[in-house]
CSV table of N, CA and C in Angstrom, one decimal:
chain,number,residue,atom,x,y,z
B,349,UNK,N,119.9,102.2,102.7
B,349,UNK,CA,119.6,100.8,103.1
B,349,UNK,C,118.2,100.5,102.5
B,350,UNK,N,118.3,99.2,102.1
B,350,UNK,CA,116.7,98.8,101.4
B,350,UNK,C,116.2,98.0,101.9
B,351,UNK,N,115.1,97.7,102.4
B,351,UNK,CA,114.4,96.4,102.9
B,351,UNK,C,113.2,96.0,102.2
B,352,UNK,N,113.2,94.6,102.2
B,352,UNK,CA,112.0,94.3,101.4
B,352,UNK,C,111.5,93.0,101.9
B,353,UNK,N,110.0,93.4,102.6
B,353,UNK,CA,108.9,92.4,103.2
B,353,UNK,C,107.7,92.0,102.2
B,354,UNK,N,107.2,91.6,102.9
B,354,UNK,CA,105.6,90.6,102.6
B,354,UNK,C,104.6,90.9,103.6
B,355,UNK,N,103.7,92.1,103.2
B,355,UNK,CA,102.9,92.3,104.2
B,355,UNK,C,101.8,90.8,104.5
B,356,UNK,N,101.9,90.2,106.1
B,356,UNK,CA,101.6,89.3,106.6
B,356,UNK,C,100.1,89.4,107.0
B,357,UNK,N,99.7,90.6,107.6
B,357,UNK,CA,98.7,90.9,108.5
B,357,UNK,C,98.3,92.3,108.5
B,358,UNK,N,97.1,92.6,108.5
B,358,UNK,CA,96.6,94.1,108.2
B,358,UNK,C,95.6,94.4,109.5
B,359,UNK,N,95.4,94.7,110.5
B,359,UNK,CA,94.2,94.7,111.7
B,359,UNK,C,94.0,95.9,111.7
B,360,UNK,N,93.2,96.2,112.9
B,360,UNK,CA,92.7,97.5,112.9
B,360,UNK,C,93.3,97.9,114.5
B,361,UNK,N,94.0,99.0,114.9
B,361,UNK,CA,94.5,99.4,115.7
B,361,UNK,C,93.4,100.0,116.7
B,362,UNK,N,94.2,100.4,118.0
B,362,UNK,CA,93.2,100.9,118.8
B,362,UNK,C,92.3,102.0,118.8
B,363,UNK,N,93.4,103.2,117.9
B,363,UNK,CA,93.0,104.4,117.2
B,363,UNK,C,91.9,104.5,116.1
B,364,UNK,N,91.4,105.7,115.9
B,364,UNK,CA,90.1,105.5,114.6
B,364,UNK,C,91.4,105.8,113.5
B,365,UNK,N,90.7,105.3,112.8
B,365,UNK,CA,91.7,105.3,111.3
B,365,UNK,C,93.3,104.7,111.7
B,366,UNK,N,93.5,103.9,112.9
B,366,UNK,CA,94.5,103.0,113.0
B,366,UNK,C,94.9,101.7,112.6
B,367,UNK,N,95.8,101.5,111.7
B,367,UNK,CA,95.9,99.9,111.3
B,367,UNK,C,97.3,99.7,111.7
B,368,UNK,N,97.4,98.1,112.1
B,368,UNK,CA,98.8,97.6,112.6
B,368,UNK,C,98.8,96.6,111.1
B,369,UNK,N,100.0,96.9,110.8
B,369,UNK,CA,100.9,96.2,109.8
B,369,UNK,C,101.9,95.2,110.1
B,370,UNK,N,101.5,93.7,109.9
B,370,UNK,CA,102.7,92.7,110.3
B,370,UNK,C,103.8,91.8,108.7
B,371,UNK,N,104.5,92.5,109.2
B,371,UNK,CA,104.8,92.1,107.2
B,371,UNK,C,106.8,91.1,108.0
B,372,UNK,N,106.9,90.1,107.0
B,372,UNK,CA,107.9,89.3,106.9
B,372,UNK,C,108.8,89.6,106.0
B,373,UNK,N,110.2,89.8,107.1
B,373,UNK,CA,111.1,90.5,106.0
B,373,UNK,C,112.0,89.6,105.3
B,374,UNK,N,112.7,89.6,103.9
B,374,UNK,CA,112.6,88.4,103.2
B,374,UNK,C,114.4,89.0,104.0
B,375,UNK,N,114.5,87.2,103.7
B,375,UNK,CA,115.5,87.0,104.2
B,375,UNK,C,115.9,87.1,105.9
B,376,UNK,N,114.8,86.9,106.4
B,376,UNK,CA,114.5,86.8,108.3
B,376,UNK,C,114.4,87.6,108.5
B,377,UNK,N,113.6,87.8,109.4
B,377,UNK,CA,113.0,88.5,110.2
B,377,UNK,C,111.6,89.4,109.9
B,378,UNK,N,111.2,90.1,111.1
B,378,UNK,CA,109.9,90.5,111.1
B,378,UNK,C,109.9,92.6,111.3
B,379,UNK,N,108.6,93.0,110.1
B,379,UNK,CA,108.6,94.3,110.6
B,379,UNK,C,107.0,94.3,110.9
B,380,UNK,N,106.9,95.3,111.9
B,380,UNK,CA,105.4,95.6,112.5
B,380,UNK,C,105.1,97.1,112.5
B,381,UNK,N,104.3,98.1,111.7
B,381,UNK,CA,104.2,99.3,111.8
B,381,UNK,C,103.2,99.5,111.8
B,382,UNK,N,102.6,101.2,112.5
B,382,UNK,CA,101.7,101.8,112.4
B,382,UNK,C,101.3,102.3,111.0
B,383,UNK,N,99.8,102.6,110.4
B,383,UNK,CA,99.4,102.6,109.3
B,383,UNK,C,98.1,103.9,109.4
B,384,UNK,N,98.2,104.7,109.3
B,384,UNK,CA,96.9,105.8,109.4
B,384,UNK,C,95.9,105.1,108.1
B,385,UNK,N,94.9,105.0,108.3
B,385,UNK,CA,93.9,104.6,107.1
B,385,UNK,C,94.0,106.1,105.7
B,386,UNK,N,93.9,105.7,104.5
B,386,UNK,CA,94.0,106.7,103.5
B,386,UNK,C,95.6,106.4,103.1
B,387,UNK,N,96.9,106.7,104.4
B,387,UNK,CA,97.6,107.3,103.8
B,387,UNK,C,98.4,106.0,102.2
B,388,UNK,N,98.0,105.0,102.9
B,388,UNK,CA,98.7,103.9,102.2
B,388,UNK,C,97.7,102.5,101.9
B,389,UNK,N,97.5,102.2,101.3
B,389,UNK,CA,96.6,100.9,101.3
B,389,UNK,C,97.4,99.8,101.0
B,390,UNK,N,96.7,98.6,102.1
B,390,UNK,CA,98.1,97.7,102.3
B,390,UNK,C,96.9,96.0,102.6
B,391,UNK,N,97.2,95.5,102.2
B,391,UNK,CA,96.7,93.8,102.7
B,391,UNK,C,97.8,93.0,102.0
B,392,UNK,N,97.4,91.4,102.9
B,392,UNK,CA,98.2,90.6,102.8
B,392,UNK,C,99.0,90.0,101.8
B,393,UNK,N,100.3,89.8,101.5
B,393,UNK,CA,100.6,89.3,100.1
B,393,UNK,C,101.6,90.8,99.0
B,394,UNK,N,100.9,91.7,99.6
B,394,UNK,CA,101.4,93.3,99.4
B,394,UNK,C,103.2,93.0,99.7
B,395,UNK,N,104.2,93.3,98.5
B,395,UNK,CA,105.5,93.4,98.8
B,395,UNK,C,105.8,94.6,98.6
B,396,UNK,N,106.8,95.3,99.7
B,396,UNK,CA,107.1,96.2,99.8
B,396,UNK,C,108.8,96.2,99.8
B,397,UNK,N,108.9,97.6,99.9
B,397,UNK,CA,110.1,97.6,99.7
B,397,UNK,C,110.4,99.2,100.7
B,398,UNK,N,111.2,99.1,101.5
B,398,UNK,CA,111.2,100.1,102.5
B,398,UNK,C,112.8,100.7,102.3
B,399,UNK,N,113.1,101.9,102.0
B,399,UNK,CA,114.5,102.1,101.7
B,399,UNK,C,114.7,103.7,102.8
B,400,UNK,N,115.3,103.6,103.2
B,400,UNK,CA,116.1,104.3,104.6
B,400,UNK,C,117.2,105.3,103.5
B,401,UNK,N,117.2,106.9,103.7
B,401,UNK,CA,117.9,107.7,103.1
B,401,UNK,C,118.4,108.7,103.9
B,402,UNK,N,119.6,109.3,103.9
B,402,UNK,CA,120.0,110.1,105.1
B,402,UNK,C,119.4,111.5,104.2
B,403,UNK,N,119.3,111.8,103.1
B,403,UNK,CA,118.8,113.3,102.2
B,403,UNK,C,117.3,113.0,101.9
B,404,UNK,N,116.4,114.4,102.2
B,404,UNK,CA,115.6,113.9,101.6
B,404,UNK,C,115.1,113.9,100.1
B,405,UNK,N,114.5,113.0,99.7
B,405,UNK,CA,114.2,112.5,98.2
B,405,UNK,C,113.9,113.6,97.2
B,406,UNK,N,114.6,114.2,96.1
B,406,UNK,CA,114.1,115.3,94.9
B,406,UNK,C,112.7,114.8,94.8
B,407,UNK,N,112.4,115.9,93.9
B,407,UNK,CA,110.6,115.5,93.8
B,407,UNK,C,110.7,114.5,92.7
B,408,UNK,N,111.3,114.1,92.1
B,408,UNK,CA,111.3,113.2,91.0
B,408,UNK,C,111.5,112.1,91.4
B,409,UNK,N,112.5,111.6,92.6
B,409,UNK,CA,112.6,110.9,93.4
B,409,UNK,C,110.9,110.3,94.3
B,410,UNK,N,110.4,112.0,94.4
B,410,UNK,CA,109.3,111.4,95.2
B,410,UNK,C,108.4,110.5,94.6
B,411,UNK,N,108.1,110.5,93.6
B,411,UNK,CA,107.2,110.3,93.1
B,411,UNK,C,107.5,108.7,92.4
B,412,UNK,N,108.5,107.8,92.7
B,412,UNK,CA,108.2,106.6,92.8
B,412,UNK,C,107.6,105.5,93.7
B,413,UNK,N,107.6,106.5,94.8
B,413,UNK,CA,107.0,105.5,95.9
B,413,UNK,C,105.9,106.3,96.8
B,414,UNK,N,105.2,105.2,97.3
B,414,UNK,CA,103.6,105.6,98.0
B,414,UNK,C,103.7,106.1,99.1
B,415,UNK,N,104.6,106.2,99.7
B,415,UNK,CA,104.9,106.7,101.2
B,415,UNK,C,106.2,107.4,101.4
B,416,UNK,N,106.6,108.6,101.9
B,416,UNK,CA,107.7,109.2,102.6
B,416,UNK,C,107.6,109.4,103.4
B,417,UNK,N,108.2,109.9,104.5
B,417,UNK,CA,108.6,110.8,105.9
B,417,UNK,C,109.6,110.7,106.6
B,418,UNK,N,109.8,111.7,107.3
B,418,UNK,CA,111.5,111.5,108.1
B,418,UNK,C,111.3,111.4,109.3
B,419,UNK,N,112.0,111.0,110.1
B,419,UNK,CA,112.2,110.5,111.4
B,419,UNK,C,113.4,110.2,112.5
B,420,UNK,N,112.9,109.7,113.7
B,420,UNK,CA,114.4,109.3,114.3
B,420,UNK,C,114.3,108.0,114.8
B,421,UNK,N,115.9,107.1,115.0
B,421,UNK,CA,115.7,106.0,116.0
B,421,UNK,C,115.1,106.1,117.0
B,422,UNK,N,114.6,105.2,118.0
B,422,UNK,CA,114.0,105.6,119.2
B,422,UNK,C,114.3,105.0,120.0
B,423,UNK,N,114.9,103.5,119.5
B,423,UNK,CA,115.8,103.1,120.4
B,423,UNK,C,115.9,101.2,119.4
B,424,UNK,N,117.4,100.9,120.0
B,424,UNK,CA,118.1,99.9,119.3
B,424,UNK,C,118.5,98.9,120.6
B,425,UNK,N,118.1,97.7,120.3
B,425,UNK,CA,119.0,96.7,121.6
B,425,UNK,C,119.1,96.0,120.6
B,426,UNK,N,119.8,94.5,121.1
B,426,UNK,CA,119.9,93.4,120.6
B,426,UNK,C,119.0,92.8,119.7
B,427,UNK,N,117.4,92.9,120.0
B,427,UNK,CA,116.6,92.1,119.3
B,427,UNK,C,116.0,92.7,118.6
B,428,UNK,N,115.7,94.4,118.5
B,428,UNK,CA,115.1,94.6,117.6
B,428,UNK,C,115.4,96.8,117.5
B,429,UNK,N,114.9,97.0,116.3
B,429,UNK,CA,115.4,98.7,116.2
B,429,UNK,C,113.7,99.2,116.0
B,430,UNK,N,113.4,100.6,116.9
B,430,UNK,CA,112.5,101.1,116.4
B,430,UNK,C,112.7,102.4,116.3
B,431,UNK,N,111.8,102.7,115.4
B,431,UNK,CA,111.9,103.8,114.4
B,431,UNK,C,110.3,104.9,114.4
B,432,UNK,N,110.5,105.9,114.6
B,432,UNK,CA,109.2,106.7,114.4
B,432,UNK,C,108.9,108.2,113.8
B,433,UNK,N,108.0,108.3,112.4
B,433,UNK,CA,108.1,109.3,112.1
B,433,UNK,C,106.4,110.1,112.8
B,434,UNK,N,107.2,111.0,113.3
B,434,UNK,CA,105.9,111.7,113.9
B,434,UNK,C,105.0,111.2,114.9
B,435,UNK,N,105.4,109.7,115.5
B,435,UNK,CA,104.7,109.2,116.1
B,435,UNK,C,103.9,107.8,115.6
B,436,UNK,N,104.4,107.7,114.1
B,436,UNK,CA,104.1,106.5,113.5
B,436,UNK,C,105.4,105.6,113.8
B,437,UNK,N,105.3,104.1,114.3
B,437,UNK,CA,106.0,103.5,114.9
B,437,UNK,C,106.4,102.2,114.2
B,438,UNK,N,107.8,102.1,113.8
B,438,UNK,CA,107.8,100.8,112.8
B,438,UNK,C,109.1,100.1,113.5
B,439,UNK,N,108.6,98.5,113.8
B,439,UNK,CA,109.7,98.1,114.8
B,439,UNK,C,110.3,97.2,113.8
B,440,UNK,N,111.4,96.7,113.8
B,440,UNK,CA,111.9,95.6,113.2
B,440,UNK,C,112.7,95.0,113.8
B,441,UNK,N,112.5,93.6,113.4
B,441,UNK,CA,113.5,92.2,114.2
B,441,UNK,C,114.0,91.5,113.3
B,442,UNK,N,115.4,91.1,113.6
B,442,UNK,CA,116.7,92.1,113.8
B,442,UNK,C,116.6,93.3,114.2
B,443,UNK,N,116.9,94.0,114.9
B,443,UNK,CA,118.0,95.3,114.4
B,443,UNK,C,118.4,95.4,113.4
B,444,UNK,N,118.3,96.7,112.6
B,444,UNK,CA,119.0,97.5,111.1
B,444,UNK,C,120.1,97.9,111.2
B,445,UNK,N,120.2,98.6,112.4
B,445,UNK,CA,121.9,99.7,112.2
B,445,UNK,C,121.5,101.0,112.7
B,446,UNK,N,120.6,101.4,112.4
B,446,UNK,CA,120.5,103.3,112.8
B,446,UNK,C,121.3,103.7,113.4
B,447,UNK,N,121.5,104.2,113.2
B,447,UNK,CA,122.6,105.7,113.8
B,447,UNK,C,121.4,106.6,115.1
B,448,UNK,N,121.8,106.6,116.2
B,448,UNK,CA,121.0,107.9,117.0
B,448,UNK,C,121.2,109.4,116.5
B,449,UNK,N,119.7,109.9,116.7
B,449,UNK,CA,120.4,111.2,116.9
B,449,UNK,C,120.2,111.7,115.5
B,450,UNK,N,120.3,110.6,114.4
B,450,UNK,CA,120.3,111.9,112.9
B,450,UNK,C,119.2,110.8,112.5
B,451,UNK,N,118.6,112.1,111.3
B,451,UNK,CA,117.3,112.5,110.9
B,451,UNK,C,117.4,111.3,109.6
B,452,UNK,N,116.3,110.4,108.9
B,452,UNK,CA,116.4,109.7,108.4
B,452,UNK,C,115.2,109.6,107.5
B,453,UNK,N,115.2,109.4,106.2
B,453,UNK,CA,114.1,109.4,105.7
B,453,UNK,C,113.4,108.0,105.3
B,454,UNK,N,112.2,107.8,105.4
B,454,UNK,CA,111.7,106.4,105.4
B,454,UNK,C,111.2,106.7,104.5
B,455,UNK,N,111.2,105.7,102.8
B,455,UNK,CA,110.1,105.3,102.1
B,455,UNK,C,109.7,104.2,101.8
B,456,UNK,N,108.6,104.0,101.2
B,456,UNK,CA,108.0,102.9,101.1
B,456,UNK,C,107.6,102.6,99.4
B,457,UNK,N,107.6,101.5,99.0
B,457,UNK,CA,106.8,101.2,97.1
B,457,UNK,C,106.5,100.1,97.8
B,458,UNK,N,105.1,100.5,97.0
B,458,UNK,CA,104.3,99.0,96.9
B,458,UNK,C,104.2,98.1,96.1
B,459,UNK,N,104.5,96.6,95.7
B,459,UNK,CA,104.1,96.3,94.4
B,459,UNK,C,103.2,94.9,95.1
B,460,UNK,N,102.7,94.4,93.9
B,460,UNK,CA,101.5,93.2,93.7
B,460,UNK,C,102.0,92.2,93.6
């Protein structure tokens, strides 16, 4: 599954080296994620492209995009699915689909 936003909003979260990410996902709706400072550099206008994999990525694979990690759903209702790798927390509105229970890989590419 691929998704592709428009990072909206970049702030600075409660945590040291915490930033909240508010980006608009094309074709409706909204994603909001946690951002550790270093790991990814992100401001507004930034399009991304977030693609969901049940395997994780060969290394040749890795190496197109600025971010990986795997994770699980955390929980799904009607209005919206959130998702967390390690404690990094990325919600989105709509709901996606996730499956509970199995391991998922999140990445990210940045473009200009």
């Amino acid at each position: 599954m691929e998704i592709t936003a428009v990072v909206s909003e970049v702030k600075r979260g409660a945590l040291k080296g915490q930033y909240i990410v508010e980006a608009d996902i094309e074709g409706g709706g909204s994603l909001r994620f946690d951002l550790v400072g270093g790991v990814l550099s992100l401001e507004p206008g930034d399009k991304l492209s977030i693609i969901f994999m049940d395997d994780k990525p060969s290394d040749d694979e890795l190496d197109r995009y600025d971010f990986c990690g795997h994770g699980y759903l955390v929980s799904e209702d009607k209005d919206k699915t959130i998702f967390s790798i390690w404690g990094l927390i990325y919600r989105f509105k709509p709901p996606i689909g996730l499956e509970k229970n199995k391991k998922y890989y999140l990445c990210i590419r940045k473009f200009k």
